[in-house]
Tab-separated table of C-alpha atoms in Angstrom:
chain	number	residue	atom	x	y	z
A	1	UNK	CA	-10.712	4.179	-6.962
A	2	UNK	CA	-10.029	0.035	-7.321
A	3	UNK	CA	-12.099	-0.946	-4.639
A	4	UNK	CA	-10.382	-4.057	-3.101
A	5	UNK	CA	-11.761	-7.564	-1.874
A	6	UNK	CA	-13.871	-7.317	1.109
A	7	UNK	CA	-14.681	-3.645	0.961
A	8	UNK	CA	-18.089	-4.851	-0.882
A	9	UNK	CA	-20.419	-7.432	0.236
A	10	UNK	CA	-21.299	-10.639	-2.384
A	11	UNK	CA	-25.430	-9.202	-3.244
A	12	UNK	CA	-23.384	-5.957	-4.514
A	13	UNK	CA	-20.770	-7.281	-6.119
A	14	UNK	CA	-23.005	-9.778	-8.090
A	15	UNK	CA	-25.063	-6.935	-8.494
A	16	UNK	CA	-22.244	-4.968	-10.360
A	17	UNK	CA	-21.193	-8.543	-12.020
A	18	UNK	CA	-24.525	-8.216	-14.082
A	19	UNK	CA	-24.809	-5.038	-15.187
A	20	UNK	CA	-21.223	-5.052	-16.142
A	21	UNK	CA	-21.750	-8.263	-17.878
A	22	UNK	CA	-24.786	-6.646	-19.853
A	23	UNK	CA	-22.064	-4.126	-21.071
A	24	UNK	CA	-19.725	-6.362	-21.643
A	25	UNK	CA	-21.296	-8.302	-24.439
A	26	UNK	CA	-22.776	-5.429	-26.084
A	27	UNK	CA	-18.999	-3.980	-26.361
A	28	UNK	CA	-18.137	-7.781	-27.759
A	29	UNK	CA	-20.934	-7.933	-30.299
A	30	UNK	CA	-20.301	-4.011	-31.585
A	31	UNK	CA	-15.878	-4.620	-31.587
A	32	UNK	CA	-16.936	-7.958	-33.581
A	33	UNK	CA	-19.080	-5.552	-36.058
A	34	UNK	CA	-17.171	-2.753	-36.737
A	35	UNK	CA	-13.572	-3.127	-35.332
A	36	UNK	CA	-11.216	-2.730	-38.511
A	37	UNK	CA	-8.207	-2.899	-39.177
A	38	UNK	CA	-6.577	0.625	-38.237
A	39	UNK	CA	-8.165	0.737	-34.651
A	40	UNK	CA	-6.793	-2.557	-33.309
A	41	UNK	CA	-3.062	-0.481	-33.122
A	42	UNK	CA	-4.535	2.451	-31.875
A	43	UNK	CA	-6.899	0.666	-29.401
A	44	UNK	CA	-3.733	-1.313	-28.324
A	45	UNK	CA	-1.520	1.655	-27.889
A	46	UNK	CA	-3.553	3.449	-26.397
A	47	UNK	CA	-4.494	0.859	-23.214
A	48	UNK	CA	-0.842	0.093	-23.070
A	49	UNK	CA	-0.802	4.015	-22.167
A	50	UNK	CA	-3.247	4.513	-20.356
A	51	UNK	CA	-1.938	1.354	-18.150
A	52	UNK	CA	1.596	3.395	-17.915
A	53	UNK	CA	-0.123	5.896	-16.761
A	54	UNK	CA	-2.169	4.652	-13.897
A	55	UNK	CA	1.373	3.880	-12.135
A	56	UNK	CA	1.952	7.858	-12.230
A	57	UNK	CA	0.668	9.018	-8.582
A	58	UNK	CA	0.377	12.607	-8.580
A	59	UNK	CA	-0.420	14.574	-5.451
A	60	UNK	CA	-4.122	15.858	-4.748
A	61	UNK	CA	-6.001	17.918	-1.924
A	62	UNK	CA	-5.225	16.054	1.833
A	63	UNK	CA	-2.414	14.524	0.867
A	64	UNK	CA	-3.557	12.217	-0.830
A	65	UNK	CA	-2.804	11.223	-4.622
A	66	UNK	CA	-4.649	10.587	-8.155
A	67	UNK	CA	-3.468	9.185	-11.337
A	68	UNK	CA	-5.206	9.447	-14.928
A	69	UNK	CA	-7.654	6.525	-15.408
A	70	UNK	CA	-7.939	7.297	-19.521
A	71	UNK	CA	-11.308	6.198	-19.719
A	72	UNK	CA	-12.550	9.942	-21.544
A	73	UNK	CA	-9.428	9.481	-24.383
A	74	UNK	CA	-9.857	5.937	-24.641
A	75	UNK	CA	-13.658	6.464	-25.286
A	76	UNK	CA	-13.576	9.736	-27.439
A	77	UNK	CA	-11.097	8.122	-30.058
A	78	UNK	CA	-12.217	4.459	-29.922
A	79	UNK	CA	-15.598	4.940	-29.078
A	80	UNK	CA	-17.341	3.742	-25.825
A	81	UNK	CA	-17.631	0.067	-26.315
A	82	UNK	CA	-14.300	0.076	-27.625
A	83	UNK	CA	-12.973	2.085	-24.331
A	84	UNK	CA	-14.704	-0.698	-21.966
A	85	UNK	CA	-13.259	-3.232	-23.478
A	86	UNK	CA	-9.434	-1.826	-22.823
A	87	UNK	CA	-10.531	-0.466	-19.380
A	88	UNK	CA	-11.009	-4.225	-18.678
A	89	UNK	CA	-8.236	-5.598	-19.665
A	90	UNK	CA	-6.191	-2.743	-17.436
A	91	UNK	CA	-8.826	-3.479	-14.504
A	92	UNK	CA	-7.868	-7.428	-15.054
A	93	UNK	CA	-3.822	-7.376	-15.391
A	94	UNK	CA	-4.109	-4.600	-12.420
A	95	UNK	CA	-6.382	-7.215	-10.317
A	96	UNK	CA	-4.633	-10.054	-11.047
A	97	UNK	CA	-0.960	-9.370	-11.295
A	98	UNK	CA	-0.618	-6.493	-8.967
A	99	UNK	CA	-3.472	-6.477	-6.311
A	100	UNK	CA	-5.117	-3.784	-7.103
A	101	UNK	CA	-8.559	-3.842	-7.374
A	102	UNK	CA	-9.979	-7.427	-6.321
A	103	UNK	CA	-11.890	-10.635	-8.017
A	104	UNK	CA	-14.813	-10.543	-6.276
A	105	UNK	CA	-14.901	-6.528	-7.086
A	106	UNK	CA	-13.661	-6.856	-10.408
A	107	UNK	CA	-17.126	-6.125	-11.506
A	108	UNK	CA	-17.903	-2.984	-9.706
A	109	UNK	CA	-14.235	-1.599	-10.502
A	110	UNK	CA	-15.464	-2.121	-14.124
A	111	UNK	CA	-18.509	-0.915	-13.890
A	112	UNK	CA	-17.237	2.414	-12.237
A	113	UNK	CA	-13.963	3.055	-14.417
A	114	UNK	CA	-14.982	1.096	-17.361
A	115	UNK	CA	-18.674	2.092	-18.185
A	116	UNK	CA	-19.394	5.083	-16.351
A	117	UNK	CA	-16.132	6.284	-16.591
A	118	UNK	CA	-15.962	5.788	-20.248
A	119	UNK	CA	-19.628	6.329	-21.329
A	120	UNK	CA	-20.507	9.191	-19.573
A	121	UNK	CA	-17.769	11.230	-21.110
A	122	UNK	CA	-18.288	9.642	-24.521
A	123	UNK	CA	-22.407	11.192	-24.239
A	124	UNK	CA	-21.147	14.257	-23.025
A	125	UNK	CA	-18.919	14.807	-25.648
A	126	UNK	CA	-21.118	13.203	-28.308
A	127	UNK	CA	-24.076	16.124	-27.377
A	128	UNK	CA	-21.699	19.278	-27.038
A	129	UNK	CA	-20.113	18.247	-30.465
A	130	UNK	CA	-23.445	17.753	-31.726
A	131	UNK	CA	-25.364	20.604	-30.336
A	132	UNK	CA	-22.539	23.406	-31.215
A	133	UNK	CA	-20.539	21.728	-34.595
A	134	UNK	CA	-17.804	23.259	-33.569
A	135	UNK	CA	-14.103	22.849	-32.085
A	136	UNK	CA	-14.260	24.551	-29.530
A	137	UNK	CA	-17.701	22.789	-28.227
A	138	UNK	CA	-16.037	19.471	-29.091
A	139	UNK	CA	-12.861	20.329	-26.472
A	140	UNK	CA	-15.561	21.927	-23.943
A	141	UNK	CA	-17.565	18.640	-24.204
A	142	UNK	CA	-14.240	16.720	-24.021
A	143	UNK	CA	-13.440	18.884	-20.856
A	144	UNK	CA	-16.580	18.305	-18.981
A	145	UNK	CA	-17.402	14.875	-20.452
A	146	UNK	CA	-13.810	13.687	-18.684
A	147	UNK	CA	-14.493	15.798	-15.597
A	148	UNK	CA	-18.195	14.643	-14.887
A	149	UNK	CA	-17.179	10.920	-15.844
A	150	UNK	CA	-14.537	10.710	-13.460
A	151	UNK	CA	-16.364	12.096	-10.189
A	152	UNK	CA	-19.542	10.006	-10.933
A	153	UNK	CA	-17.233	7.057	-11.345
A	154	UNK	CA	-16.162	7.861	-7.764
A	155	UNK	CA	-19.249	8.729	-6.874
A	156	UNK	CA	-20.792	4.916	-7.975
A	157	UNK	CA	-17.561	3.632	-6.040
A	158	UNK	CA	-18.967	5.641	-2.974
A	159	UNK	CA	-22.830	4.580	-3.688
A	160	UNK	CA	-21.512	0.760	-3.637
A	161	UNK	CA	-19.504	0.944	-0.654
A	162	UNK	CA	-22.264	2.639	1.203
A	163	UNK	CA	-24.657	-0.063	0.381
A	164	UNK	CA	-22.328	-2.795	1.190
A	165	UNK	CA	-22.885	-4.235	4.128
A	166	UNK	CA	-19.025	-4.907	4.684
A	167	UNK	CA	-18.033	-1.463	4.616
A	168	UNK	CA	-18.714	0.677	7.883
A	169	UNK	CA	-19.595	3.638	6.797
A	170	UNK	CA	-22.961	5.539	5.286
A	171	UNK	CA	-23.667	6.124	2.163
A	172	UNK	CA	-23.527	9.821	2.784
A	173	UNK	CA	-20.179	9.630	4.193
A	174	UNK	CA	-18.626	7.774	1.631
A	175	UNK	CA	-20.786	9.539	-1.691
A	176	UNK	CA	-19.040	12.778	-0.182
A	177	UNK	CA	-15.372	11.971	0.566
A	178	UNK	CA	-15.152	9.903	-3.214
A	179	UNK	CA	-17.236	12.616	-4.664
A	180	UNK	CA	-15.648	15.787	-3.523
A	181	UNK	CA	-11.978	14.128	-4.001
A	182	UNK	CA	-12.621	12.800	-7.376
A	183	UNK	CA	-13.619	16.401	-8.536
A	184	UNK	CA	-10.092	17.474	-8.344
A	185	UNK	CA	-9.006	14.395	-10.320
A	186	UNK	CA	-11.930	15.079	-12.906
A	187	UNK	CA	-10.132	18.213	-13.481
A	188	UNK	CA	-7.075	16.555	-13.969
A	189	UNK	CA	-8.000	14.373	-16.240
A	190	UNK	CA	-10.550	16.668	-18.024
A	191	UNK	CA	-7.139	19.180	-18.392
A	192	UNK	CA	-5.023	16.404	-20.238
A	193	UNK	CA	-7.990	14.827	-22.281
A	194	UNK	CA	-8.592	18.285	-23.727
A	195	UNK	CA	-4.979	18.827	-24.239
A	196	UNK	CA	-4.570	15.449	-26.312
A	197	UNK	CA	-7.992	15.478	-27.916
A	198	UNK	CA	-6.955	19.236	-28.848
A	199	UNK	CA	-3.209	17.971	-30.344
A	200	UNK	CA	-5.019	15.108	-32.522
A	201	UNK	CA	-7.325	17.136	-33.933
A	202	UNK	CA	-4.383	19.426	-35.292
A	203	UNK	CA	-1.802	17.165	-35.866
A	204	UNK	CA	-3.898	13.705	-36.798
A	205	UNK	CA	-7.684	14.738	-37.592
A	206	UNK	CA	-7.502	10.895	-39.226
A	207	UNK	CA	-7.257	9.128	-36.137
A	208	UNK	CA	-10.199	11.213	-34.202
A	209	UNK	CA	-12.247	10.888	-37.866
A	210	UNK	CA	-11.815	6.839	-37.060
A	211	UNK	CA	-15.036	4.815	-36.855
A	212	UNK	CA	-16.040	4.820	-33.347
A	213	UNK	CA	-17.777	1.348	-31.415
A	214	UNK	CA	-20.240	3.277	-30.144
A	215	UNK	CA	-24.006	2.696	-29.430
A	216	UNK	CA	-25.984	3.187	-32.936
A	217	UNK	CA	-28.031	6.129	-31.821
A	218	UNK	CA	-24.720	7.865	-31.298
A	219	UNK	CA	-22.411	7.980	-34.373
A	220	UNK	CA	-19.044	9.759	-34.744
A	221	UNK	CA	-19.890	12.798	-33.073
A	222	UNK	CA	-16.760	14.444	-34.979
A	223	UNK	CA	-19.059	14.325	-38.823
A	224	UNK	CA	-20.975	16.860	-36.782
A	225	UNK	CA	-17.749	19.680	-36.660
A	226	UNK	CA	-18.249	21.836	-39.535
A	227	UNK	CA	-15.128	21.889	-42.309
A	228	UNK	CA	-13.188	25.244	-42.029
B	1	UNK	CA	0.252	3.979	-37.352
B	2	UNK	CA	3.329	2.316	-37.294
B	3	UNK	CA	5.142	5.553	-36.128
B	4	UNK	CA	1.735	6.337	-33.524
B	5	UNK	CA	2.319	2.511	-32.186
B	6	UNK	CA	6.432	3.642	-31.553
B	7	UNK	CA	5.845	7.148	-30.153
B	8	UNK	CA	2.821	5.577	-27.874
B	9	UNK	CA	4.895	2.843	-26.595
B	10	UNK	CA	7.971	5.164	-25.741
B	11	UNK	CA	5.664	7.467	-23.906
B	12	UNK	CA	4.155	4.608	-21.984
B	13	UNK	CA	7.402	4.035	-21.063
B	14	UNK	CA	8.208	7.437	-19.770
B	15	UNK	CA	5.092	7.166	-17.907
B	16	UNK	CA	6.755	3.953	-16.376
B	17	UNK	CA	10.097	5.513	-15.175
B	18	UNK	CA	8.149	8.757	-13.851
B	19	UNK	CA	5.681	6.660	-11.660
B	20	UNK	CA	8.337	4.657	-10.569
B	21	UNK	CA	11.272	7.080	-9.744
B	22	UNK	CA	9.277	10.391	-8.922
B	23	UNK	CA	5.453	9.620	-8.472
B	24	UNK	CA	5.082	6.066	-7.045
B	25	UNK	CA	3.785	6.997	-3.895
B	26	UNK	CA	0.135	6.557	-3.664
B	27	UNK	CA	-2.381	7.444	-0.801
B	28	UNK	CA	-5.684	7.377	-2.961
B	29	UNK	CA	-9.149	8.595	-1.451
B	30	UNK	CA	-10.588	5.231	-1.066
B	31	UNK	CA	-7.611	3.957	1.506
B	32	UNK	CA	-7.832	7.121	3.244
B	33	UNK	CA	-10.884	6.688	4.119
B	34	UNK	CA	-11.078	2.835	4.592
B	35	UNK	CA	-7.901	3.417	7.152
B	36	UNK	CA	-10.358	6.194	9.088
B	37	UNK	CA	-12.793	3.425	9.927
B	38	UNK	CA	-10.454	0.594	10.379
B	39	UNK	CA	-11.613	-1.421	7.133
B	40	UNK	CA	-8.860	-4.017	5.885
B	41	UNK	CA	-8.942	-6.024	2.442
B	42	UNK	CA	-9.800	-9.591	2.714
B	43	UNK	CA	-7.483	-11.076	-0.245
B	44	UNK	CA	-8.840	-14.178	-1.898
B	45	UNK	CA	-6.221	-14.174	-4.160
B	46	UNK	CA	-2.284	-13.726	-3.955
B	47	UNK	CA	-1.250	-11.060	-6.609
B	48	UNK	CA	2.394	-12.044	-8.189
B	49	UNK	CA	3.598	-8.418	-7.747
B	50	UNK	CA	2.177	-6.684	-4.791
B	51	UNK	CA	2.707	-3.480	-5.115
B	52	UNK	CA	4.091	-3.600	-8.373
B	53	UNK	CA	7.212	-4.873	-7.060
B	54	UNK	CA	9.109	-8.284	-7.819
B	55	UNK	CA	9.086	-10.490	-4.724
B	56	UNK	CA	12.909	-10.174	-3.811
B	57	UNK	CA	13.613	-7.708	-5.307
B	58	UNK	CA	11.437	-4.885	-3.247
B	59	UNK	CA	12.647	-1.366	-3.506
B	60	UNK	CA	14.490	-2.286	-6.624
B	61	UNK	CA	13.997	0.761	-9.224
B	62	UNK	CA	14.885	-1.094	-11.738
B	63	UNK	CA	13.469	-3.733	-11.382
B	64	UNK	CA	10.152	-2.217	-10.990
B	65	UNK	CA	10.857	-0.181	-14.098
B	66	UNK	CA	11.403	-3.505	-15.929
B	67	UNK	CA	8.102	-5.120	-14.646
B	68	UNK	CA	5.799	-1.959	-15.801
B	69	UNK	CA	7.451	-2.021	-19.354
B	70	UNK	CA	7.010	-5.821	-19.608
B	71	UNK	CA	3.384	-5.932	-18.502
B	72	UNK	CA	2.802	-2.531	-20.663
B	73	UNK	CA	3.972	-4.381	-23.985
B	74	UNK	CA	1.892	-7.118	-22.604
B	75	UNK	CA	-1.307	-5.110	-22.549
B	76	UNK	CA	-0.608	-4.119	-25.916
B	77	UNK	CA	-0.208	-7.564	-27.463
B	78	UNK	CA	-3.196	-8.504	-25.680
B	79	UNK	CA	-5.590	-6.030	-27.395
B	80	UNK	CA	-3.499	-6.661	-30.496
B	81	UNK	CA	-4.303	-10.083	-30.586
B	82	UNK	CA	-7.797	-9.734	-28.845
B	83	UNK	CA	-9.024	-7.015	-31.883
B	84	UNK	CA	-7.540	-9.689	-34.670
B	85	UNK	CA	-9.739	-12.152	-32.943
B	86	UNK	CA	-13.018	-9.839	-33.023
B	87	UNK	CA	-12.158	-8.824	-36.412
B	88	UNK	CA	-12.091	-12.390	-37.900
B	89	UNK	CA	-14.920	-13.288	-36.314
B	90	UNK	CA	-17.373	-10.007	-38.309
């Protein structure tokens, strides 16, 4: 989904610049508020993972491949803000070092993998834990949350490329072959967040009980899970 | 956490040696698609490792190995040191 250098034409990639930017220093001013001292390891283990795990390429419909992009786990334990902020620093070191992704689309690629990819999950999980209290709402949400936030991630990725100007092909075209792909990964990646949101909640409760940087009018979603 | 920062890091490595011995090969959506109409990448800037690969050293398991763990611990001292910095500054 790292859309490369001149795949995107210069109004939409300073387009995506902006609103990423608007993110950006909301995540900055929240992590400055209420980072403490037991999420930094966490948040730093965690992107080192997530990082790892990009480089696993696992076959999908077509032949052709997906790998985990960790935005739902990164989000759901850290909290959104918190999950932008290491989906950034991946997106950079990824841009930079290795080539993929690009400068001038660093942006977009953050905006797609980095706030929708992270947020969207993060309010899907935040309502189902809300609206049913319970664990098994919590993994549902966690489920869908990862599954929805990946293909609309893709789906962006398709929206921008289909506005560019650069990029030969419709909006329809491209909306359709990111979408419909991406589902597949969604489910991927909406399998394996369940799985590890499911084996902290039984093994460390503490870590998923962590404060979350998170928008104010959504708090820890997990104070909603009823004890017992 | 101490133990969660160990196990974490020794599973990011596993990830490492599985992406780069059994599932390197990528063929994502996006170049699928960009290779049916004939779209190509206009670089502005020279990546060190293309490909995740050490120029010189191309094909290299190792090698490649080696680069993912370095830049992996890498990430991880950078959101280390980047969350000290946020927290000093509440």
């Amino acid at each position: 989904m790292h859309i490369p250098d001149g795949f995107l034409d210069l109004r939409i990639c300073a387009l995506m610049y902006f609103g990423t930017l608007i993110f950006w220093i909301f995540a900055i001013r929240k992590s400055r508020q209420n980072l403490d001292e037991k999420q930094i390891p966490l948040m730093a283990t965690l992107t080192a993972m997530f990082f790892a795990a990009q480089m696993v390429n696992y076959p999908i419909v077509g032949g052709t491949t997906a790998h985990l992009l960790g935005g739902p786990i990164l989000a759901i334990t850290l909290g959104p803000y918190a999950g932008l902020i290491s989906m950034t620093i991946i997106l950079l070191i990824q841009a930079l070092f290795f080539g993929d992704g690009g400068i001038t689309t660093f942006g977009a690629n953050v905006w797609n993998m980095g706030v929708i990819g992270v947020f969207i999950p993060y309010l899907i999980f935040f309502l189902a834990t809300k609206i049913t209290k319970s664990q098994k709402g919590m993994l549902t949400g966690a489920f869908i949350g990862a599954l929805i936030g990946d293909d609309l991630a893709a789906i962006f990725a398709g929206l921008e490329l289909g506005l560019s100007t650069t990029f030969p092909y419709s909006i329809q075209v491209a909306v359709t072959a990111m979408g419909l792909h991406h589902l597949f990964i969604g489910i991927g990646e909406g399998i394996i967040t369940t799985m590890i949101i499911s084996i902290l909640w039984k093994s460390r409760p503490d870590l998923l009980r962590l404060q979350k940087i998170a928008p104010s009018w959504m708090p820890d979603p997990i104070t909603f899970i009823k004890e017992g | 956490m101490d133990r969660l920062v160990v196990i974490g890091l020794i599973t990011s490595l596993v990830f490492v040696i599985i992406g780069t011995f059994w599932f390197s090969y990528s063929n994502e959506t996006l170049d699928v698609i960009a290779e049916r109409f004939n779209a190509s990448e206009s670089n502005i800037w020279t990546p060190l490792f293309p490909d995740y690969e050490i120029p010189g050293f191309e094909g290299n398991l190792m090698m490649n190995v080696f680069l993912g763990a370095v830049f992996t611990i890498l990430i991880f001292v950078i959101i280390l040191v980047m969350g000290k910095i946020l927290k000093a500054q509440k």
